[in-house]
Amino acid sequence: MRKVYLDHAATTPLREEVLEVMLPYFSQHFGNPSSIHWYGREIRKVVEAAREQAKALLGGSSGSIYFTSGGTESDNIAILGAAEALAKKGNHIITSAVEHHAVLDACKSLEKKGYELTVLPVNQHGLVSPDSLAAAITDKTVLVTIMHANNEVGTIQPIKELAAVARQHGVLFHSDGVQAVGQIPVNLDELGVDMYTISGHKIYGPKGVGALYIRKGVKVRPLYHGGAQEEKVRPGTENVAGIVGLARALELAVEEQRSLADTLLPLREKMIKGLTALPDVTLNGHTSLRLPNNVNISVDRVEGESLILSLDMAGIAVSSGSACTSGELEPSHVLMAMGLDHQTAHGSLRMTMGRSTSEQDIDYVLDVVPGIIERLRAMSPLKGEGGKQNVQ
Ligand SMILES: *Cc1c(COP(=O)(O)O)cnc(C)c1O
């Protein structure tokens, strides 16, 4: 059976070129970068070179890269760390309704501790408006965190404009760029962000490693205590192989971003055109301010979970909403924030393409999906007159 992986927003396969540069750091180059002797000094150089390379690749000349255990930890250090460092200045933080749970839940944990939280709404395409951000900022606001590109619907936020609003008010701006890197151009100096999150395994690098960019002068209180690694922003012996892999993956992702986008855009358009031509299938998200690899649709009168299982049986790996929420019964918070009703949100499907996706894969999907939808609709309790209304 044909196997088609269309879940690159959940994770990507480690590239051969990345594995190759990582392997020596699991064996012969085993030193602890904090050691003073030769074994350590040699590894310290490697870690620092990876840091400088990552910084240059992201265009963040006015700050530093701190290596972490992944996107989730970077988001938490940025949000909890910055809010706590600025606790004397104010206790108000702002985020958006479509953030990844790593951001939303970190913000909610601050709210439980007595911080005031504003969750900005989005329009039907999932976009946050810079005007709504400006209106939400008060003299107590210390941090704004809004993602660069959405992991469920692929909507690309106007980060430069949003960051400019925060800067005008003297408020720190963090962005989760986990889905943006490698898919759209990213230049941190141009974006004007104070902090930016990336993750290894979303860019064909290893799992369990990520980075947080922090602009010079921005203070964050560490979440953990221990050694002085990563300037105490993230203590603990460095994941050297992971760091080497992350830097190489980032290098390849940035080098190949344009050509990957050029390959995926026509495939995305072909898939969207083919799927939305089917009866009662609609596109979620923006038509153009959208990641080149993302297709997210709602299929009326069908459960997203049933669609996933049927597609899985046909060898096609997709997801509904984010990987973290699939399996839960709650509909996607992203789709709900975009104004979809419960049932339409439940009937949603996310397909995210990647480096290995071919036109034949798309043809195969377009070949099998209509039959699956038809069969599921025939069995569905949601079918028939007023189906939309009589199911809650
Ligand atoms: C995957 C993802 C994360 C979490 O990154 P991990 O490295 O898996 O912890 C955070 N934000 C977004 C937008 C993501 O897609």
mmCIF file of C-alpha atoms in Angstrom, residues 202-374:
data_model
loop_
_atom_site.group_PDB
_atom_site.id
_atom_site.type_symbol
_atom_site.label_atom_id
_atom_site.label_comp_id
_atom_site.label_asym_id
_atom_site.label_seq_id
_atom_site.Cartn_x
_atom_site.Cartn_y
_atom_site.Cartn_z
ATOM 1 C CA LYS A 202 9.900 20.608 13.022
ATOM 2 C CA ILE A 203 12.776 21.409 10.633
ATOM 3 C CA TYR A 204 14.101 17.879 9.917
ATOM 4 C CA GLY A 205 16.348 18.048 12.975
ATOM 5 C CA PRO A 206 16.338 15.990 16.170
ATOM 6 C CA LYS A 207 13.584 15.873 18.763
ATOM 7 C CA GLY A 208 14.310 17.212 22.238
ATOM 8 C CA VAL A 209 16.280 20.275 21.200
ATOM 9 C CA GLY A 210 15.237 23.817 20.432
ATOM 10 C CA ALA A 211 16.407 27.353 20.867
ATOM 11 C CA LEU A 212 15.239 30.658 22.220
ATOM 12 C CA TYR A 213 16.565 33.889 20.768
ATOM 13 C CA ILE A 214 16.755 36.680 23.316
ATOM 14 C CA ARG A 215 17.606 40.230 22.360
ATOM 15 C CA LYS A 216 20.440 41.827 24.295
ATOM 16 C CA GLY A 217 19.258 43.562 27.463
ATOM 17 C CA VAL A 218 16.114 41.435 27.865
ATOM 18 C CA LYS A 219 16.094 39.693 31.242
ATOM 19 C CA VAL A 220 14.455 36.329 31.829
ATOM 20 C CA ARG A 221 14.278 34.512 35.135
ATOM 21 C CA PRO A 222 15.331 30.895 34.624
ATOM 22 C CA LEU A 223 12.794 28.130 35.229
ATOM 23 C CA TYR A 224 15.451 25.800 36.651
ATOM 24 C CA HIS A 225 18.439 26.226 38.869
ATOM 25 C CA GLY A 226 21.753 24.474 38.689
ATOM 26 C CA GLY A 227 24.813 25.113 36.602
ATOM 27 C CA ALA A 228 25.747 28.222 34.706
ATOM 28 C CA GLN A 229 25.139 26.737 31.256
ATOM 29 C CA GLU A 230 23.445 28.927 28.655
ATOM 30 C CA GLU A 231 24.155 31.926 30.896
ATOM 31 C CA LYS A 232 21.828 30.318 33.462
ATOM 32 C CA VAL A 233 18.841 30.874 31.142
ATOM 33 C CA ARG A 234 18.714 27.089 30.790
ATOM 34 C CA PRO A 235 21.072 25.329 33.177
ATOM 35 C CA GLY A 236 22.026 21.698 32.694
ATOM 36 C CA THR A 237 24.707 19.984 30.615
ATOM 37 C CA GLU A 238 24.139 20.825 26.974
ATOM 38 C CA ASN A 239 22.579 18.332 24.562
ATOM 39 C CA VAL A 240 25.656 18.572 22.357
ATOM 40 C CA ALA A 241 24.609 16.157 19.607
ATOM 41 C CA GLY A 242 21.186 17.794 19.533
ATOM 42 C CA ILE A 243 22.668 21.281 19.333
ATOM 43 C CA VAL A 244 24.967 20.272 16.471
ATOM 44 C CA GLY A 245 21.981 18.679 14.720
ATOM 45 C CA LEU A 246 19.769 21.705 15.286
ATOM 46 C CA ALA A 247 22.338 24.061 13.773
ATOM 47 C CA ARG A 248 22.798 21.838 10.709
ATOM 48 C CA ALA A 249 19.044 21.380 10.280
ATOM 49 C CA LEU A 250 18.552 25.134 10.529
ATOM 50 C CA GLU A 251 21.285 25.744 7.965
ATOM 51 C CA LEU A 252 19.621 23.380 5.485
ATOM 52 C CA ALA A 253 16.145 24.731 6.272
ATOM 53 C CA VAL A 254 17.176 28.314 5.628
ATOM 54 C CA GLU A 255 19.197 27.435 2.501
ATOM 55 C CA GLU A 256 16.340 25.445 1.016
ATOM 56 C CA GLN A 257 13.377 27.502 2.259
ATOM 57 C CA ARG A 258 12.726 29.182 -1.061
ATOM 58 C CA SER A 259 12.995 26.068 -3.205
ATOM 59 C CA LEU A 260 10.847 24.055 -0.790
ATOM 60 C CA ALA A 261 8.172 26.749 -0.865
ATOM 61 C CA ASP A 262 8.326 26.815 -4.668
ATOM 62 C CA THR A 263 7.793 23.055 -4.742
ATOM 63 C CA LEU A 264 5.015 22.946 -2.165
ATOM 64 C CA LEU A 265 2.916 25.945 -3.193
ATOM 65 C CA PRO A 266 1.524 24.399 -6.395
ATOM 66 C CA LEU A 267 0.932 21.128 -4.553
ATOM 67 C CA ARG A 268 -0.939 22.971 -1.818
ATOM 68 C CA GLU A 269 -3.073 24.782 -4.376
ATOM 69 C CA LYS A 270 -3.804 21.551 -6.238
ATOM 70 C CA MET A 271 -4.876 19.854 -3.022
ATOM 71 C CA ILE A 272 -7.026 22.799 -1.884
ATOM 72 C CA LYS A 273 -8.672 23.056 -5.299
ATOM 73 C CA GLY A 274 -9.356 19.335 -5.466
ATOM 74 C CA LEU A 275 -10.713 19.011 -1.948
ATOM 75 C CA THR A 276 -12.849 22.139 -1.860
ATOM 76 C CA ALA A 277 -14.443 21.072 -5.158
ATOM 77 C CA LEU A 278 -16.091 18.244 -3.201
ATOM 78 C CA PRO A 279 -19.588 18.938 -1.841
ATOM 79 C CA ASP A 280 -19.622 20.731 1.548
ATOM 80 C CA VAL A 281 -15.874 20.795 2.007
ATOM 81 C CA THR A 282 -14.450 24.184 3.010
ATOM 82 C CA LEU A 283 -10.954 25.568 3.520
ATOM 83 C CA ASN A 284 -9.977 26.801 6.986
ATOM 84 C CA GLY A 285 -7.475 29.622 7.296
ATOM 85 C CA HIS A 286 -6.239 32.278 4.908
ATOM 86 C CA THR A 287 -5.882 31.681 1.169
ATOM 87 C CA SER A 288 -2.548 33.508 0.732
ATOM 88 C CA LEU A 289 -1.167 34.401 4.197
ATOM 89 C CA ARG A 290 -0.645 30.699 4.664
ATOM 90 C CA LEU A 291 2.297 28.359 5.119
ATOM 91 C CA PRO A 292 3.181 26.677 1.817
ATOM 92 C CA ASN A 293 2.776 23.202 3.326
ATOM 93 C CA ASN A 294 -0.583 23.600 5.060
ATOM 94 C CA VAL A 295 -4.030 22.429 4.003
ATOM 95 C CA ASN A 296 -6.822 22.484 6.584
ATOM 96 C CA ILE A 297 -10.373 21.648 5.600
ATOM 97 C CA SER A 298 -13.708 21.072 7.262
ATOM 98 C CA VAL A 299 -15.879 18.292 5.927
ATOM 99 C CA ASP A 300 -19.519 18.830 6.731
ATOM 100 C CA ARG A 301 -21.396 15.890 8.305
ATOM 101 C CA VAL A 302 -18.227 13.906 8.981
ATOM 102 C CA GLU A 303 -16.176 13.529 12.157
ATOM 103 C CA GLY A 304 -12.516 14.487 11.790
ATOM 104 C CA GLU A 305 -11.473 11.461 13.844
ATOM 105 C CA SER A 306 -13.295 9.057 11.508
ATOM 106 C CA LEU A 307 -11.654 10.732 8.530
ATOM 107 C CA ILE A 308 -8.215 10.316 10.095
ATOM 108 C CA LEU A 309 -8.799 6.628 10.775
ATOM 109 C CA SER A 310 -10.120 5.958 7.265
ATOM 110 C CA LEU A 311 -7.228 7.835 5.695
ATOM 111 C CA ASP A 312 -4.812 5.934 7.932
ATOM 112 C CA MET A 313 -6.219 2.669 6.579
ATOM 113 C CA ALA A 314 -5.484 3.988 3.096
ATOM 114 C CA GLY A 315 -1.886 4.711 4.156
ATOM 115 C CA ILE A 316 -2.328 8.466 4.503
ATOM 116 C CA ALA A 317 -1.131 10.036 7.774
ATOM 117 C CA VAL A 318 -2.922 13.274 8.652
ATOM 118 C CA SER A 319 -4.241 14.890 11.798
ATOM 119 C CA SER A 320 -7.122 16.952 13.053
ATOM 120 C CA GLY A 321 -6.153 20.139 14.784
ATOM 121 C CA SER A 322 -2.839 19.924 16.577
ATOM 122 C CA ALA A 323 -1.115 16.661 17.442
ATOM 123 C CA CYS A 324 -1.469 17.565 21.089
ATOM 124 C CA THR A 325 -5.245 17.900 20.978
ATOM 125 C CA SER A 326 -6.076 14.992 18.697
ATOM 126 C CA GLY A 327 -7.584 12.211 20.728
ATOM 127 C CA GLU A 328 -9.389 14.739 22.866
ATOM 128 C CA LEU A 329 -13.033 15.400 22.305
ATOM 129 C CA GLU A 330 -12.800 19.167 22.546
ATOM 130 C CA PRO A 331 -12.782 20.754 19.107
ATOM 131 C CA SER A 332 -9.683 22.715 18.129
ATOM 132 C CA HIS A 333 -9.389 25.993 20.054
ATOM 133 C CA VAL A 334 -7.896 27.517 16.908
ATOM 134 C CA LEU A 335 -10.897 26.724 14.706
ATOM 135 C CA MET A 336 -13.325 27.773 17.448
ATOM 136 C CA ALA A 337 -11.487 31.106 17.799
ATOM 137 C CA MET A 338 -11.897 31.563 14.030
ATOM 138 C CA GLY A 339 -15.651 31.358 14.543
ATOM 139 C CA LEU A 340 -16.391 27.841 13.318
ATOM 140 C CA ASP A 341 -19.282 26.066 14.989
ATOM 141 C CA HIS A 342 -18.605 22.918 17.017
ATOM 142 C CA GLN A 343 -19.574 20.497 14.294
ATOM 143 C CA THR A 344 -17.572 22.163 11.541
ATOM 144 C CA ALA A 345 -14.559 22.315 13.832
ATOM 145 C CA HIS A 346 -14.992 18.628 14.650
ATOM 146 C CA GLY A 347 -15.057 17.748 10.958
ATOM 147 C CA SER A 348 -11.664 19.298 10.342
ATOM 148 C CA LEU A 349 -8.590 17.750 8.835
ATOM 149 C CA ARG A 350 -5.032 19.050 8.717
ATOM 150 C CA MET A 351 -2.657 17.899 6.018
ATOM 151 C CA THR A 352 0.877 19.258 6.175
ATOM 152 C CA MET A 353 3.294 18.465 3.382
ATOM 153 C CA GLY A 354 7.064 18.321 3.478
ATOM 154 C CA ARG A 355 10.273 17.715 1.555
ATOM 155 C CA SER A 356 9.264 14.213 0.493
ATOM 156 C CA THR A 357 5.760 15.098 -0.704
ATOM 157 C CA SER A 358 5.252 14.462 -4.398
ATOM 158 C CA GLU A 359 2.513 15.298 -6.853
ATOM 159 C CA GLN A 360 1.689 11.580 -6.961
ATOM 160 C CA ASP A 361 1.001 11.737 -3.226
ATOM 161 C CA ILE A 362 -1.462 14.550 -3.774
ATOM 162 C CA ASP A 363 -3.105 12.680 -6.663
ATOM 163 C CA TYR A 364 -3.452 9.641 -4.423
ATOM 164 C CA VAL A 365 -5.085 11.725 -1.662
ATOM 165 C CA LEU A 366 -7.459 13.338 -4.147
ATOM 166 C CA ASP A 367 -8.230 9.878 -5.455
ATOM 167 C CA VAL A 368 -9.216 8.267 -2.172
ATOM 168 C CA VAL A 369 -10.730 11.149 -0.177
ATOM 169 C CA PRO A 370 -14.027 11.494 -2.107
ATOM 170 C CA GLY A 371 -14.907 7.823 -1.576
ATOM 171 C CA ILE A 372 -14.034 7.988 2.120
ATOM 172 C CA ILE A 373 -16.167 11.092 2.637
ATOM 173 C CA GLU A 374 -19.072 9.536 0.790
#
